PDB file of C-alpha atoms in Angstrom:
ATOM      1  CA  MET A 205      -0.106   0.000  -0.112  1.00 61.00           C
ATOM      2  CA  LEU A 206       3.124   2.427   0.692  1.00 73.00           C
ATOM      3  CA  HIS A 207       3.791   1.906  -2.920  1.00 73.00           C
ATOM      4  CA  VAL A 208       0.284   3.279  -4.218  1.00 72.00           C
ATOM      5  CA  GLU A 209       0.382   6.150  -1.633  1.00 74.00           C
ATOM      6  CA  ARG A 210       3.865   7.383  -2.925  1.00 75.00           C
ATOM      7  CA  ARG A 211       2.626   6.985  -6.683  1.00 75.00           C
ATOM      8  CA  VAL A 212      -0.332   9.160  -5.898  1.00 70.00           C
ATOM      9  CA  ARG A 213       1.864  11.556  -3.865  1.00 74.00           C
ATOM     10  CA  ASP A 214       4.161  11.615  -7.120  1.00 74.00           C
ATOM     11  CA  MET A 215       1.476  12.333  -9.433  1.00 74.00           C
ATOM     12  CA  GLY A 216       0.002  15.109  -7.386  1.00 75.00           C
ATOM     13  CA  SER A 217       3.532  16.661  -6.943  1.00 78.00           C
ATOM     14  CA  ARG A 218       3.758  16.602 -10.785  1.00 79.00           C
ATOM     15  CA  PHE A 219       0.413  18.002 -11.273  1.00 79.00           C
ATOM     16  CA  ASP A 220       1.080  20.992  -9.036  1.00 81.00           C
ATOM     17  CA  ARG A 221       4.118  21.552 -10.861  1.00 82.00           C
ATOM     18  CA  ALA A 222       2.587  21.545 -14.363  1.00 80.00           C
ATOM     19  CA  TYR A 223      -0.502  23.440 -13.204  1.00 81.00           C
ATOM     20  CA  ALA A 224       2.108  26.100 -11.701  1.00 82.00           C
ATOM     21  CA  GLN A 225       3.738  26.313 -15.111  1.00 82.00           C
ATOM     22  CA  GLU A 226       0.449  26.330 -17.176  1.00 85.00           C
ATOM     23  CA  MET A 227      -0.632  29.452 -15.064  1.00 85.00           C
ATOM     24  CA  LEU A 228       1.906  31.664 -16.069  1.00 86.00           C
ATOM     25  CA  LEU A 229       0.686  31.134 -19.564  1.00 88.00           C
ATOM     26  CA  PRO A 230      -2.410  33.102 -19.522  1.00 89.00           C
ATOM     27  CA  PRO A 231      -1.360  36.656 -18.712  1.00 89.00           C
ATOM     28  CA  VAL A 232       0.932  36.532 -21.648  1.00 89.00           C
ATOM     29  CA  LEU A 233      -1.151  35.224 -23.960  1.00 89.00           C
ATOM     30  CA  ALA A 234      -3.509  37.893 -23.036  1.00 91.00           C
ATOM     31  CA  ARG A 235      -0.884  40.504 -23.392  1.00 90.00           C
ATOM     32  CA  MET A 236      -0.085  39.335 -26.864  1.00 89.00           C
ATOM     33  CA  GLU A 237      -4.002  39.082 -27.738  1.00 90.00           C
ATOM     34  CA  VAL A 238      -4.065  42.911 -26.870  1.00 91.00           C
ATOM     35  CA  GLY A 239      -1.127  44.252 -28.126  1.00 89.00           C
ATOM     36  CA  GLY A 240      -0.859  42.042 -31.156  1.00 85.00           C
ATOM     37  CA  LEU A 241       2.527  40.417 -32.744  1.00 80.00           C
ATOM     38  CA  ARG A 242       4.739  42.394 -34.659  1.00 82.00           C
ATOM     39  CA  VAL A 243       6.296  40.393 -37.569  1.00 80.00           C
ATOM     40  CA  ASP A 244       9.493  41.529 -39.795  1.00 87.00           C
ATOM     41  CA  ALA A 245       8.361  41.153 -43.016  1.00 87.00           C
ATOM     42  CA  SER A 246      11.849  41.802 -44.736  1.00 90.00           C
ATOM     43  CA  LEU A 247      12.598  38.691 -42.681  1.00 92.00           C
ATOM     44  CA  LEU A 248      10.319  36.281 -43.953  1.00 90.00           C
ATOM     45  CA  ARG A 249      10.634  37.724 -47.812  1.00 91.00           C
ATOM     46  CA  ARG A 250      14.235  36.700 -47.182  1.00 93.00           C
ATOM     47  CA  GLN A 251      13.316  33.155 -45.786  1.00 93.00           C
ATOM     48  CA  ALA A 252      10.792  32.594 -48.343  1.00 92.00           C
ATOM     49  CA  VAL A 253      13.481  33.361 -51.431  1.00 92.00           C
ATOM     50  CA  ASP A 254      16.007  31.202 -49.530  1.00 95.00           C
ATOM     51  CA  CYS A 255      13.835  28.565 -49.531  1.00 94.00           C
ATOM     52  CA  GLU A 256      12.809  28.938 -52.863  1.00 93.00           C
ATOM     53  CA  GLN A 257      16.539  28.970 -53.792  1.00 95.00           C
ATOM     54  CA  ALA A 258      16.940  25.786 -51.870  1.00 95.00           C
ATOM     55  CA  LEU A 259      13.816  24.333 -53.453  1.00 93.00           C
ATOM     56  CA  ARG A 260      15.466  24.989 -57.085  1.00 92.00           C
ATOM     57  CA  SER A 261      18.802  23.529 -56.050  1.00 93.00           C
ATOM     58  CA  LEU A 262      17.400  20.218 -54.762  1.00 91.00           C
ATOM     59  CA  GLU A 263      15.572  19.990 -58.089  1.00 89.00           C
ATOM     60  CA  GLN A 264      18.953  20.428 -59.937  1.00 89.00           C
ATOM     61  CA  HIS A 265      20.566  17.924 -57.941  1.00 89.00           C
ATOM     62  CA  GLY A 266      17.758  15.512 -57.806  1.00 87.00           C
ATOM     63  CA  THR A 267      17.718  15.650 -61.476  1.00 84.00           C
ATOM     64  CA  ARG A 268      21.803  15.072 -61.866  1.00 84.00           C
ATOM     65  CA  GLN A 269      21.079  12.076 -59.539  1.00 82.00           C
ATOM     66  CA  THR A 270      18.593  10.656 -61.673  1.00 80.00           C
ATOM     67  CA  GLY A 271      20.198  11.061 -64.942  1.00 77.00           C
ATOM     68  CA  ARG A 272      17.217  12.858 -66.404  1.00 69.00           C
ATOM     69  CA  ALA A 273      18.092  16.321 -67.314  1.00 60.00           C
ATOM     70  CA  ALA A 274      16.353  15.766 -70.716  1.00 63.00           C
ATOM     71  CA  ARG A 275      13.102  15.415 -69.015  1.00 72.00           C
ATOM     72  CA  PRO A 276      13.019  16.482 -65.298  1.00 74.00           C
ATOM     73  CA  VAL A 277      10.248  14.872 -62.579  1.00 79.00           C
ATOM     74  CA  ASN A 278       7.607  17.061 -61.876  1.00 86.00           C
ATOM     75  CA  TRP A 279       8.697  16.592 -57.937  1.00 86.00           C
ATOM     76  CA  LYS A 280       5.279  17.575 -57.023  1.00 88.00           C
ATOM     77  CA  SER A 281       3.327  15.176 -58.898  1.00 88.00           C
ATOM     78  CA  PRO A 282       3.035  11.730 -57.130  1.00 87.00           C
ATOM     79  CA  LYS A 283       2.403   9.701 -60.461  1.00 85.00           C
ATOM     80  CA  ASP A 284       5.815  10.901 -61.708  1.00 87.00           C
ATOM     81  CA  VAL A 285       7.314  10.284 -58.472  1.00 88.00           C
ATOM     82  CA  GLY A 286       6.371   6.866 -58.304  1.00 87.00           C
ATOM     83  CA  ALA A 287       7.189   5.861 -62.123  1.00 85.00           C
ATOM     84  CA  LEU A 288      10.735   7.352 -61.435  1.00 87.00           C
ATOM     85  CA  LEU A 289      11.485   5.720 -58.162  1.00 87.00           C
ATOM     86  CA  PHE A 290       9.516   2.587 -58.875  1.00 87.00           C
ATOM     87  CA  HIS A 291       9.917   1.906 -62.509  1.00 84.00           C
ATOM     88  CA  GLU A 292      12.943   3.393 -63.734  1.00 85.00           C
ATOM     89  CA  LEU A 293      15.353   3.348 -60.525  1.00 85.00           C
ATOM     90  CA  ARG A 294      13.526  -0.012 -59.506  1.00 86.00           C
ATOM     91  CA  LEU A 295      13.681   0.753 -55.503  1.00 87.00           C
ATOM     92  CA  GLY A 296      11.609  -0.831 -53.140  1.00 83.00           C
ATOM     93  CA  GLU A 297      12.252  -4.616 -55.140  1.00 79.00           C
ATOM     94  CA  ALA A 298      15.223  -6.031 -52.487  1.00 73.00           C
ATOM     95  CA  THR A 299      13.436  -4.600 -49.436  1.00 67.00           C
ATOM     96  CA  GLY A 300       9.753  -5.196 -50.221  1.00 64.00           C
ATOM     97  CA  ALA A 301       9.027  -1.517 -49.673  1.00 63.00           C
ATOM     98  CA  ARG A 302       7.121  -1.083 -52.589  1.00 64.00           C
ATOM     99  CA  ARG A 303       3.514  -0.570 -51.910  1.00 58.00           C
ATOM    100  CA  LEU A 304       1.483  -1.122 -55.143  1.00 58.00           C
ATOM    101  CA  HIS A 305      -2.435   0.239 -54.743  1.00 54.00           C
ATOM    102  CA  THR A 306      -4.752  -0.461 -57.519  1.00 54.00           C
ATOM    103  CA  ALA A 307      -8.178   1.143 -58.126  1.00 56.00           C
ATOM    104  CA  GLY A 308     -11.035   0.253 -60.777  1.00 54.00           C
ATOM    105  CA  GLY A 309     -12.527   3.120 -62.917  1.00 52.00           C
ATOM    106  CA  ALA A 310      -9.491   4.064 -65.230  1.00 50.00           C
ATOM    107  CA  GLY A 311     -12.091   3.173 -67.747  1.00 54.00           C
ATOM    108  CA  LYS A 312     -13.483   0.293 -69.825  1.00 55.00           C
ATOM    109  CA  GLY A 313     -12.328  -2.065 -67.210  1.00 54.00           C
ATOM    110  CA  ARG A 314      -8.932  -1.363 -66.812  1.00 55.00           C
ATOM    111  CA  LYS A 315      -7.214  -1.212 -63.177  1.00 54.00           C
ATOM    112  CA  MET A 316      -5.169   2.041 -62.667  1.00 55.00           C
ATOM    113  CA  CYS A 317      -2.085   1.265 -60.525  1.00 56.00           C
ATOM    114  CA  GLU A 318      -0.171   3.733 -58.253  1.00 66.00           C
ATOM    115  CA  PHE A 319       2.777   3.463 -56.188  1.00 78.00           C
ATOM    116  CA  GLN A 320       2.754   4.899 -52.532  1.00 82.00           C
ATOM    117  CA  THR A 321       4.796   7.947 -52.268  1.00 86.00           C
ATOM    118  CA  SER A 322       3.566   8.923 -49.263  1.00 87.00           C
ATOM    119  CA  SER A 323       6.361  10.543 -46.696  1.00 88.00           C
ATOM    120  CA  ALA A 324       6.141   7.331 -44.731  1.00 87.00           C
ATOM    121  CA  ALA A 325       6.514   4.942 -47.506  1.00 86.00           C
ATOM    122  CA  LEU A 326       9.417   7.331 -48.746  1.00 89.00           C
ATOM    123  CA  GLU A 327      11.033   6.706 -45.487  1.00 89.00           C
ATOM    124  CA  LEU A 328      11.378   2.936 -46.261  1.00 87.00           C
ATOM    125  CA  LEU A 329      13.347   3.468 -49.353  1.00 89.00           C
ATOM    126  CA  ARG A 330      16.129   6.020 -47.723  1.00 88.00           C
ATOM    127  CA  SER A 331      18.542   3.443 -47.295  1.00 87.00           C
ATOM    128  CA  GLU A 332      18.411   2.208 -51.226  1.00 88.00           C
ATOM    129  CA  HIS A 333      18.862   5.838 -52.741  1.00 88.00           C
ATOM    130  CA  PRO A 334      19.381   9.339 -51.619  1.00 90.00           C
ATOM    131  CA  LEU A 335      16.296  10.585 -53.768  1.00 91.00           C
ATOM    132  CA  PRO A 336      13.621   9.548 -51.560  1.00 92.00           C
ATOM    133  CA  ALA A 337      14.975  11.749 -48.703  1.00 93.00           C
ATOM    134  CA  MET A 338      15.347  14.720 -51.337  1.00 93.00           C
ATOM    135  CA  ILE A 339      11.709  14.434 -51.704  1.00 93.00           C
ATOM    136  CA  ILE A 340      10.794  14.436 -48.441  1.00 94.00           C
ATOM    137  CA  ALA A 341      12.934  17.552 -47.842  1.00 94.00           C
ATOM    138  CA  HIS A 342      11.361  19.151 -51.001  1.00 94.00           C
ATOM    139  CA  ARG A 343       7.944  18.651 -49.415  1.00 94.00           C
ATOM    140  CA  LYS A 344       9.165  20.179 -46.448  1.00 95.00           C
ATOM    141  CA  LEU A 345      10.512  23.298 -48.340  1.00 94.00           C
ATOM    142  CA  THR A 346       7.536  23.599 -50.479  1.00 94.00           C
ATOM    143  CA  ALA A 347       5.012  23.611 -47.362  1.00 94.00           C
ATOM    144  CA  THR A 348       7.492  26.105 -45.614  1.00 94.00           C
ATOM    145  CA  VAL A 349       7.535  28.209 -48.682  1.00 93.00           C
ATOM    146  CA  ALA A 350       3.774  28.087 -49.027  1.00 92.00           C
ATOM    147  CA  LEU A 351       3.070  29.404 -45.575  1.00 92.00           C
ATOM    148  CA  LEU A 352       5.818  32.152 -45.619  1.00 91.00           C
ATOM    149  CA  TRP A 353       4.278  33.575 -48.769  1.00 90.00           C
ATOM    150  CA  GLU A 354       0.752  33.222 -47.117  1.00 90.00           C
ATOM    151  CA  LEU A 355       1.876  35.245 -44.041  1.00 86.00           C
ATOM    152  CA  LEU A 356       3.534  37.480 -46.387  1.00 87.00           C
ATOM    153  CA  GLY A 357       0.114  38.010 -48.723  1.00 84.00           C
ATOM    154  CA  LYS A 358      -0.416  37.235 -52.098  1.00 66.00           C
ATOM    155  CA  SER A 359       0.421  40.629 -53.231  1.00 63.00           C
ATOM    156  CA  GLU A 360       3.910  40.576 -51.522  1.00 70.00           C
ATOM    157  CA  ARG A 361       4.556  37.170 -52.985  1.00 66.00           C
ATOM    158  CA  ASP A 362       3.731  38.332 -56.587  1.00 69.00           C
ATOM    159  CA  ARG A 363       6.080  41.247 -56.172  1.00 69.00           C
ATOM    160  CA  HIS A 364       9.163  39.279 -55.281  1.00 65.00           C
ATOM    161  CA  ARG A 365       9.117  36.340 -57.459  1.00 62.00           C
ATOM    162  CA  ALA A 366      10.869  36.120 -60.679  1.00 53.00           C
ATOM    163  CA  PRO A 367       9.318  36.415 -63.828  1.00 50.00           C
ATOM    164  CA  GLU A 368       9.928  33.196 -65.322  1.00 49.00           C
ATOM    165  CA  SER A 369       8.199  31.831 -62.236  1.00 53.00           C
ATOM    166  CA  GLN A 370       5.031  33.613 -62.969  1.00 49.00           C
ATOM    167  CA  LEU A 371       4.803  32.621 -66.588  1.00 45.00           C
ATOM    168  CA  ALA A 372       5.478  28.816 -65.995  1.00 49.00           C
ATOM    169  CA  GLU A 373       2.815  28.949 -63.071  1.00 51.00           C
ATOM    170  CA  ALA A 374       0.693  30.275 -65.787  1.00 48.00           C
ATOM    171  CA  GLY A 375       1.592  27.541 -68.282  1.00 45.00           C
ATOM    172  CA  GLY A 376       3.188  29.981 -70.876  1.00 41.00           C
ATOM    173  CA  SER A 377       6.943  28.608 -70.498  1.00 38.00           C
ATOM    174  CA  GLU A 378       8.069  25.812 -72.785  1.00 39.00           C
ATOM    175  CA  GLY A 379       9.184  22.711 -70.876  1.00 37.00           C
ATOM    176  CA  ALA A 380       6.773  24.125 -67.567  1.00 36.00           C
ATOM    177  CA  ALA A 381       5.866  20.524 -65.813  1.00 36.00           C
ATOM    178  CA  SER A 382       2.064  20.162 -65.848  1.00 34.00           C
ATOM    179  CA  ALA A 383       0.443  18.971 -62.366  1.00 31.00           C
TER     180      ALA A 383
END
């Protein structure tokens, strides 16, 4: 019985410490809500631009890794990523990490096949080739860039983006990958 009493007392003291720490937070949050937050837009802008440069560098390095300079991969397309990793590079065969999903509805009785390209599936392939880790990093950077530009606002993003990236997004550039 002494063991149970000691555990209950320990739980109580941990609760008391946690409660004391948590109670420090409401006044801080109240001051933030009343006073607002000041954001350094120039810092966010620099970070967004730096992340975009890192994305381009990662894409170029990945293209060199695959030897596909003539026809680069659309890194944002799970279909292109799956075709590259599983069909061309043949990853996942030795370890059994290939995850094939079939779905009907591809038209006239054919079954459509897709390989799993989630981050969890790519983690299983990291030991076989450097590309899966690069794709995971690309996805994280893409999300970071989107968040930074969202914080800055659309007009800010459009003002600081390169004209060729705006043209490629509009579909007017040769070689622009379609999503």
